[in-house]
mmCIF file of C-alpha atoms in Angstrom:
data_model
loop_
_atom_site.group_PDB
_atom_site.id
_atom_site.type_symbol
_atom_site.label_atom_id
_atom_site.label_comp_id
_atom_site.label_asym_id
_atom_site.label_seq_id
_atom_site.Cartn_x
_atom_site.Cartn_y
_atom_site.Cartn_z
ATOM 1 C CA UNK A 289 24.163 -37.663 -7.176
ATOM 2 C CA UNK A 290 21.983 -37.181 -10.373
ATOM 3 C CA UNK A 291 22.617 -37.372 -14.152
ATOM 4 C CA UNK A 292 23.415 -33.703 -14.584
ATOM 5 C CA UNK A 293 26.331 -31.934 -12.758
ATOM 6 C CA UNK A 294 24.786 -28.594 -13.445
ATOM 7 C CA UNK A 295 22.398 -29.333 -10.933
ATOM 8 C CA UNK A 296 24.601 -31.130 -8.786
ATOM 9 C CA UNK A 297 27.236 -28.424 -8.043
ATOM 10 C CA UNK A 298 24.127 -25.917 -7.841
ATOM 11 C CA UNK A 299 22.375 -27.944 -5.432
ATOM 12 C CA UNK A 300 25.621 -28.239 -3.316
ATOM 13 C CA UNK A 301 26.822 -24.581 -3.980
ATOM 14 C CA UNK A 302 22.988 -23.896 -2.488
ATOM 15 C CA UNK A 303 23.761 -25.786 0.880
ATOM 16 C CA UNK A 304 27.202 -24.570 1.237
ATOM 17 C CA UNK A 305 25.466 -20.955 0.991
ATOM 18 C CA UNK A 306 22.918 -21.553 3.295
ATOM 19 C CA UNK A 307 24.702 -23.160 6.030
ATOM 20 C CA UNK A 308 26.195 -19.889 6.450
ATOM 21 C CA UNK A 309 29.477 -21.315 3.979
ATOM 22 C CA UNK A 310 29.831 -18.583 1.179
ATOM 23 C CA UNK A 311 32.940 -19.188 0.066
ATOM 24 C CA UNK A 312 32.943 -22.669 -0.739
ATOM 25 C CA UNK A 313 29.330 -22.472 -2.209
ATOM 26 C CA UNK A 314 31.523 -19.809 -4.633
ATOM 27 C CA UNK A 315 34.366 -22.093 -4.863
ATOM 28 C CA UNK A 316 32.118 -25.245 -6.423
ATOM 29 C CA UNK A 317 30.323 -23.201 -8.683
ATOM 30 C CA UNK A 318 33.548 -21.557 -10.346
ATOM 31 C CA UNK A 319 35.043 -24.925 -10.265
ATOM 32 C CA UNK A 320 32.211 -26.258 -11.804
ATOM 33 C CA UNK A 321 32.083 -23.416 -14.844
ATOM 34 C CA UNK A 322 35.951 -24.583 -15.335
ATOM 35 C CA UNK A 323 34.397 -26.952 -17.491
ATOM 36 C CA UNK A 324 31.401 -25.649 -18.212
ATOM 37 C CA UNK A 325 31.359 -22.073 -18.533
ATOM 38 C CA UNK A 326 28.902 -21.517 -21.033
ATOM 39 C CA UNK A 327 26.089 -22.733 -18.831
ATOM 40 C CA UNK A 328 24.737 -19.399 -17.625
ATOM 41 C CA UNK A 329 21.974 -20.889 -15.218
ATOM 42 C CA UNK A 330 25.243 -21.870 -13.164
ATOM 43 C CA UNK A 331 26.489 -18.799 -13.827
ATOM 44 C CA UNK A 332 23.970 -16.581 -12.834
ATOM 45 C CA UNK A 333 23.798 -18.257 -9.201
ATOM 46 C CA UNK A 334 27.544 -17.774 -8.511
ATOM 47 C CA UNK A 335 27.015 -14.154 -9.468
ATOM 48 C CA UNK A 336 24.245 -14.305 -6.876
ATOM 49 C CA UNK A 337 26.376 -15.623 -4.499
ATOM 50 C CA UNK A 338 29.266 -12.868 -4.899
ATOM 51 C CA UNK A 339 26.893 -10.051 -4.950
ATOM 52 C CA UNK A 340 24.808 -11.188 -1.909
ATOM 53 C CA UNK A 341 26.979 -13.709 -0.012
ATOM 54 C CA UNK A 342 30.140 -12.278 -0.485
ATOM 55 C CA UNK A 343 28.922 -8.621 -0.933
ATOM 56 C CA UNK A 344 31.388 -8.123 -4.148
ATOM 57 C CA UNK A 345 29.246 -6.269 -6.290
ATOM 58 C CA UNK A 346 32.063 -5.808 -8.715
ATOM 59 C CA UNK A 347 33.007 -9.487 -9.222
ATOM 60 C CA UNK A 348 29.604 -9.965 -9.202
ATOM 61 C CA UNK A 349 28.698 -7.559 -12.191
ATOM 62 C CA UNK A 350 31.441 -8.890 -14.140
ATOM 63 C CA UNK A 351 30.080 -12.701 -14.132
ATOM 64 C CA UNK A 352 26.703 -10.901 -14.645
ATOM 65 C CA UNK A 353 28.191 -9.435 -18.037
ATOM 66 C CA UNK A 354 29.805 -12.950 -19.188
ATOM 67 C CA UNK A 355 26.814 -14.159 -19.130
ATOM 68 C CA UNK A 356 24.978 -11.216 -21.099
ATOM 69 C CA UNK A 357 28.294 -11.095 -23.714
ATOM 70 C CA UNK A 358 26.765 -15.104 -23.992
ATOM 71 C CA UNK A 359 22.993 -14.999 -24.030
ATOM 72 C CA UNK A 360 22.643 -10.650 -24.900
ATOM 73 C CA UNK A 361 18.695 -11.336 -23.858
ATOM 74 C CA UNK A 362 19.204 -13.313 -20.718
ATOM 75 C CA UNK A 363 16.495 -11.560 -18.852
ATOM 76 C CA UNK A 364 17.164 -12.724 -15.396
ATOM 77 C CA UNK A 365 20.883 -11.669 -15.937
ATOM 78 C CA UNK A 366 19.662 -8.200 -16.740
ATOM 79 C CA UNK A 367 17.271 -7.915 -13.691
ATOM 80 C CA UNK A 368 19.966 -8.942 -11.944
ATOM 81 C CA UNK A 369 22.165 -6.200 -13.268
ATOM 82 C CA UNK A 370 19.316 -3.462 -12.705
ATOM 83 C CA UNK A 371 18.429 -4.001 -9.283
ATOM 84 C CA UNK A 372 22.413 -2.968 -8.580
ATOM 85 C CA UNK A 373 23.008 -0.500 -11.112
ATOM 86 C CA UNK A 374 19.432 1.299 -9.764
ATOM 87 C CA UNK A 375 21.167 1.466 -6.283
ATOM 88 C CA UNK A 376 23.166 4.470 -7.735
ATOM 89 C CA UNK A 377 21.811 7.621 -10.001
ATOM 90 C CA UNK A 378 25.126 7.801 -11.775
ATOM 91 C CA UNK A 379 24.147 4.772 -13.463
ATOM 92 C CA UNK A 380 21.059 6.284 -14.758
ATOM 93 C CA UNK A 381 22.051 6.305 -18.178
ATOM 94 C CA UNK A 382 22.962 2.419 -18.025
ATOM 95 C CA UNK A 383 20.647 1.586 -15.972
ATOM 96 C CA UNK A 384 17.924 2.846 -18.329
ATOM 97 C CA UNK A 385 18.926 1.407 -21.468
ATOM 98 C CA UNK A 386 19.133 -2.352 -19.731
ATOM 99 C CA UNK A 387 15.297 -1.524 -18.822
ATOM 100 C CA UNK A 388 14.459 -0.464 -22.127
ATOM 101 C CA UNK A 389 15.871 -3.800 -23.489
ATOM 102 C CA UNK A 390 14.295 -5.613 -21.030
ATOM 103 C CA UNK A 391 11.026 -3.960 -21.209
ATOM 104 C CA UNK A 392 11.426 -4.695 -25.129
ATOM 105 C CA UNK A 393 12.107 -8.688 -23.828
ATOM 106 C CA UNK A 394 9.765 -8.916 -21.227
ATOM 107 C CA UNK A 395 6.907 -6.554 -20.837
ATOM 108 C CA UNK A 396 5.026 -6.746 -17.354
ATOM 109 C CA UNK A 397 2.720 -4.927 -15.169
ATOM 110 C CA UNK A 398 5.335 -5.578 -11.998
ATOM 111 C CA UNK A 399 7.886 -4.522 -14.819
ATOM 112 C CA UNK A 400 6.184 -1.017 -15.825
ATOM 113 C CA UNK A 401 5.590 -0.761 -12.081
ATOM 114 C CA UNK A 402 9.276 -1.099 -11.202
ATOM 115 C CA UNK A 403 10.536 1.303 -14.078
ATOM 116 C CA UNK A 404 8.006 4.065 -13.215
ATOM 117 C CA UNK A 405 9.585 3.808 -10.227
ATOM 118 C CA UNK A 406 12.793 4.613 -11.683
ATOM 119 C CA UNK A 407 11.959 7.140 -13.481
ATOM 120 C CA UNK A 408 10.384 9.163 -10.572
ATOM 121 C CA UNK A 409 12.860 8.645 -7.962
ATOM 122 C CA UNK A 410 16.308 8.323 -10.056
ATOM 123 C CA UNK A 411 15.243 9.816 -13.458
ATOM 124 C CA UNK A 412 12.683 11.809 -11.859
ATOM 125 C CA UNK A 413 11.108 12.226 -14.776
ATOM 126 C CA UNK A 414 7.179 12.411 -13.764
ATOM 127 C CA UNK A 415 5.587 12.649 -17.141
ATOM 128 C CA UNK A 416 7.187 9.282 -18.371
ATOM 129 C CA UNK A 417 6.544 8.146 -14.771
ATOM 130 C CA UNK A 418 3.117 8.592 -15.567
ATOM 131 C CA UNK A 419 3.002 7.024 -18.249
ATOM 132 C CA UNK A 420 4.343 3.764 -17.029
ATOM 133 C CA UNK A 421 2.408 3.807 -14.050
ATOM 134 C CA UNK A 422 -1.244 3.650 -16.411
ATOM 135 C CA UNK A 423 0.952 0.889 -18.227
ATOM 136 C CA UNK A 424 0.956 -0.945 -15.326
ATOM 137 C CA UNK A 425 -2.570 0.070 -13.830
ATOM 138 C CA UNK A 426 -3.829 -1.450 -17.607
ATOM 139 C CA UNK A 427 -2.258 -4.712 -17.396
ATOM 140 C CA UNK A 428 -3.480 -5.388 -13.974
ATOM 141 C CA UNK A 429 -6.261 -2.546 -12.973
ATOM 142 C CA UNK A 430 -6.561 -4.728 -9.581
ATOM 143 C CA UNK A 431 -3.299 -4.019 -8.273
ATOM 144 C CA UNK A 432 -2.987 -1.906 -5.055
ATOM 145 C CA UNK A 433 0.203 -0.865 -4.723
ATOM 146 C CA UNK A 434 0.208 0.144 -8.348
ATOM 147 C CA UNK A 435 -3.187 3.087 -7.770
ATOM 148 C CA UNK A 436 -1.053 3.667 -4.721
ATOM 149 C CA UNK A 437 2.229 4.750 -6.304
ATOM 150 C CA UNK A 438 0.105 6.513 -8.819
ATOM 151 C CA UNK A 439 -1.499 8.721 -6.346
ATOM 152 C CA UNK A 440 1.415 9.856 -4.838
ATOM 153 C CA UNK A 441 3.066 10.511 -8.049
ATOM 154 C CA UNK A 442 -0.104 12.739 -9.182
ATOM 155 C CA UNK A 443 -0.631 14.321 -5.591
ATOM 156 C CA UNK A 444 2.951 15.002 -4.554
ATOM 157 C CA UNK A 445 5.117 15.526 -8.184
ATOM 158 C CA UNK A 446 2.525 16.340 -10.910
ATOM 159 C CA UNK A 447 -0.038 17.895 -8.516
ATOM 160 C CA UNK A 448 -2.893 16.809 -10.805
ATOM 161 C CA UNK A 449 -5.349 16.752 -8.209
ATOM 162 C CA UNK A 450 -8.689 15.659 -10.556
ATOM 163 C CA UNK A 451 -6.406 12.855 -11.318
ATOM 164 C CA UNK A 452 -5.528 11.804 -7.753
ATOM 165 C CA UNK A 453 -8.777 12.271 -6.467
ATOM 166 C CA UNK A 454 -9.801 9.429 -9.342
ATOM 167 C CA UNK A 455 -7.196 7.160 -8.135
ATOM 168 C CA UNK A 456 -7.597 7.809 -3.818
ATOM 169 C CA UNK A 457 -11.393 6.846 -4.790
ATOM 170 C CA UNK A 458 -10.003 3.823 -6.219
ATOM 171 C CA UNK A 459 -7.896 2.712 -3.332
ATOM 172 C CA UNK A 460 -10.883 3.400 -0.717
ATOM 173 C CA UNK A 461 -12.566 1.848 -3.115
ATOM 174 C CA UNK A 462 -10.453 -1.429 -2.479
ATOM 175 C CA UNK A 463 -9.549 -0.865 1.068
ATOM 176 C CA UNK A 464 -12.035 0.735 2.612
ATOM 177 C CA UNK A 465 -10.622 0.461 5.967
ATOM 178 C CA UNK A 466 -7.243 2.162 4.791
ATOM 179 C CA UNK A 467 -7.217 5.383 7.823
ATOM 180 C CA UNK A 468 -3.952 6.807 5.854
ATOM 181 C CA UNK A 469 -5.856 6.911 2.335
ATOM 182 C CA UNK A 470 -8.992 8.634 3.814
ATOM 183 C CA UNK A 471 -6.890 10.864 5.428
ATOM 184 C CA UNK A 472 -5.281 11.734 1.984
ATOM 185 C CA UNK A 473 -8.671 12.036 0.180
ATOM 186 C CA UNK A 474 -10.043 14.492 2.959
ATOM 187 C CA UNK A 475 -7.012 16.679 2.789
ATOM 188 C CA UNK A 476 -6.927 16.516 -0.857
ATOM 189 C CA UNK A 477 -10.874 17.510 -0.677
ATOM 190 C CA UNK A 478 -9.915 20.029 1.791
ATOM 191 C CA UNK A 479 -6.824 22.261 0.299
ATOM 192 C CA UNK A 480 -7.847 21.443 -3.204
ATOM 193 C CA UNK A 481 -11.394 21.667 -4.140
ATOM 194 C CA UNK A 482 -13.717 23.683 -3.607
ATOM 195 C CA UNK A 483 -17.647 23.073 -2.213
ATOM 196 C CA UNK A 484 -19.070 21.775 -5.502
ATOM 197 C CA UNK A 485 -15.883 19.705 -6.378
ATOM 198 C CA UNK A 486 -14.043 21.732 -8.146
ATOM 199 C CA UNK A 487 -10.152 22.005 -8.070
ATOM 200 C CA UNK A 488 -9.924 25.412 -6.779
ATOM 201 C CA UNK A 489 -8.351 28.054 -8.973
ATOM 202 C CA UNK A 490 -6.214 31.432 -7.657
ATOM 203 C CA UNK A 491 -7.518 34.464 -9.034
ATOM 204 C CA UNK A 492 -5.071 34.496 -11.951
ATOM 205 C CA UNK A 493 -6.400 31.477 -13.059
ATOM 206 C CA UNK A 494 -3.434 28.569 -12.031
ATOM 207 C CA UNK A 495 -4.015 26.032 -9.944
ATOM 208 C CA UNK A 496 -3.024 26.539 -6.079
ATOM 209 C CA UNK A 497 -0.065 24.321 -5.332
#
């Protein structure tokens, strides 16, 4: 046993949890927080346990929100809370304004990358999307998976094909033995430009889709 019984209980609620005993890792944690239950370190791994171990998302939100009515910038609380509230688009609203806070908290290129996510597949709002997506792609230009999510945003949603053409180049650029990308970039060339490289145009002047 050490000095601190924080990390004691933790530490035991941790081997209790991965021996396959979920219970009784939650049982020493809340017993623990009896006399201690501002400490929302300890607090935030119960609520891990309940949500993941014990698959009580509810019980699991609500420790989640002691510890936010505690600490109201607790940013791994309000991950936490995202990642379940996400799961379902009537928590859009919600679920957006924690991300705003914690974008305000904690600004990130994985960050951006996750919340442009959002916002295409729950929000799908593709301009703001967009926006995040550069965000990201400016914080950490070397990041594949961020041109990737990019281009699929601009080829399949926006359908700005100049733009996607930019950011396939990229990504054969950095994986040049990527079959699925070259694929893309020929069909893109294909369907979307014409022989001097220019997005084709319809005779009324808009772009084909």
């Amino acid at each position: 046993m050490s000095s601190d019984p924080a990390y004691d209980a933790c530490s035991k609620a941790k081997r209790q949890y991965d021996s396959g005993n979920i219970q009784g890792a939650v049982d020493t944690l809340e017993e623990y927080l009896k006399s201690d239950p501002h400490n929302c370190k300890v607090r935030l791994q119960l609520a891990q346990h309940i949500i993941y171990g014990l698959k009580n998302k509810e019980y699991g939100m609500m420790q989640l929100d002691v510890i936010l009515d505690l600490d109201p910038d607790y940013i791994d609380a309000l991950k936490a809370q995202i990642s379940i509230l996400a799961e379902d688009k009537k928590n859009n609203k919600v679920t957006n304004e924690k991300f705003q806070k914690l974008l305000e908290l904690d600004p990130s290129s994985d960050l951006y990358n996750t919340y442009a996510r959002f916002l295409r597949n729950q929000m799908v709002d593709f301009p703001k999307a967009a926006e995040y997506y550069e965000k990201a792609i400016a914080m950490n230009p070397n990041k594949y998976e961020y041109h990737q999510n990019y281009s699929a945003l601009l080829l399949n949603d926006i359908k700005d094909y100049e733009k996607a053409k930019k950011e396939l180049e990229i990504l054969m650029e950095m994986k040049p033995g990527d079959y699925k990308v070259k694929q893309n970039y020929d069909r893109l060339m294909r369907e979307k430009f014409d022989k001097n490289g220019n997005v084709k145009k319809s005779r009324f002047g808009f772009l084909r889709r």
